[in-house]
Amino acid sequence: DIQMTQFPSSLSAFVGERVTVTCRASQTINNYLNWYQQKPGKAPKLLIYAASSLQSGVPSRFSGSGSGTDFTLTISSLHPEDFAIYYCQQTYNTPRTFGQGTKVEFK
Amino acid sequence: EVQLVESGGGLVKPGGSLRLSCAVSGFSFSGYSMNWVRQAPGKGLEWVSSISSRSTYIHYADSVRGRFTISRDNAKNSLYLQMNSLRADDTAVYYCARNGPGGSYEDYWGQGTLVTVSS
């Protein structure tokens, strides 16, 4: 199975800060990398697919980059509603695997 | 509006069985592959199973293979997960999720249904 490692596991930031979350795959996954946001008690929400494509309706302050094994999710200016847990996911092969999550908290 | 609504969760004893359902609306169900993803309390996301649009291709996580069965009824716009020989570590919120166009991401998710396996 492909292992997905996210770092950091948690971070604290101010509203308005630029935030970056990194995800590393244990083997190359081309661009088969997605990012999800999850708030407490809610289902995950797709933010970015195919490493860098913004899902319809997602604010443009979210962006994704990377290919191969190393990927990044960037929030250009943190909004209050962005405090959540973020997960990366590889869909290069089965089983689809998720990173362990990055919790973004208020500083 | 795309909607996915899970049902069938509840409390079951170890070794017991449960059948989850996911009723969908707002899109042409028969044209999309579907997934079940679970999340144990306080833990991360775990993909469980997937099924192609016509049930031709089915995949399972190793942790559930041989115990869980995914199926769908395109005429009823419904996805199912039959869970047998349940264990305590199957306790989780179970989400159904649609594979987006191209099939390489889950673009719509249900609200989830909680399965608790405990004596």
GROMACS .gro file of C-alpha atoms in nm, chain B residues 2 7-9 17 25 28 38-40 48 50 52 55 60 62 68-69 78 82 84 100-102 104 108-109 118:
model
   28
  109VAL     CA    1  -2.659   1.628  -0.535
  114SER     CA    2  -2.879   0.491   0.681
  115GLY     CA    3  -2.861   0.160   0.863
  116GLY     CA    4  -2.602   0.234   1.128
  124SER     CA    5  -2.407  -0.805   1.091
  132SER     CA    6  -3.040   1.196  -0.578
  135SER     CA    7  -2.739   1.007  -1.276
  145ARG     CA    8  -1.503   0.526   0.729
  146GLN     CA    9  -1.368   0.724   1.021
  147ALA     CA   10  -1.318   0.574   1.364
  155VAL     CA   11  -1.325   0.083   0.271
  157SER     CA   12  -1.545   0.093  -0.418
  159SER     CA   13  -1.785   0.079  -1.058
  162SER     CA   14  -2.070  -0.323  -1.062
  167TYR     CA   15  -1.197  -0.372  -0.080
  169ASP     CA   16  -0.762  -0.560   0.333
  175PHE     CA   17  -1.793  -0.673   0.386
  176THR     CA   18  -1.977  -0.673   0.054
  185SER     CA   19  -2.889   0.315  -0.397
  189GLN     CA   20  -2.327  -0.552   0.389
  191ASN     CA   21  -2.065  -0.933   0.854
  207GLY     CA   22  -1.606   1.250  -0.957
  208PRO     CA   23  -1.577   1.260  -1.336
  209GLY     CA   24  -1.260   1.072  -1.425
  211SER     CA   25  -0.992   0.973  -0.924
  215TYR     CA   26  -1.970   1.441  -0.301
  216TRP     CA   27  -2.011   1.280   0.039
  225SER     CA   28  -1.975  -0.338   2.128
   0.00000   0.00000   0.00000
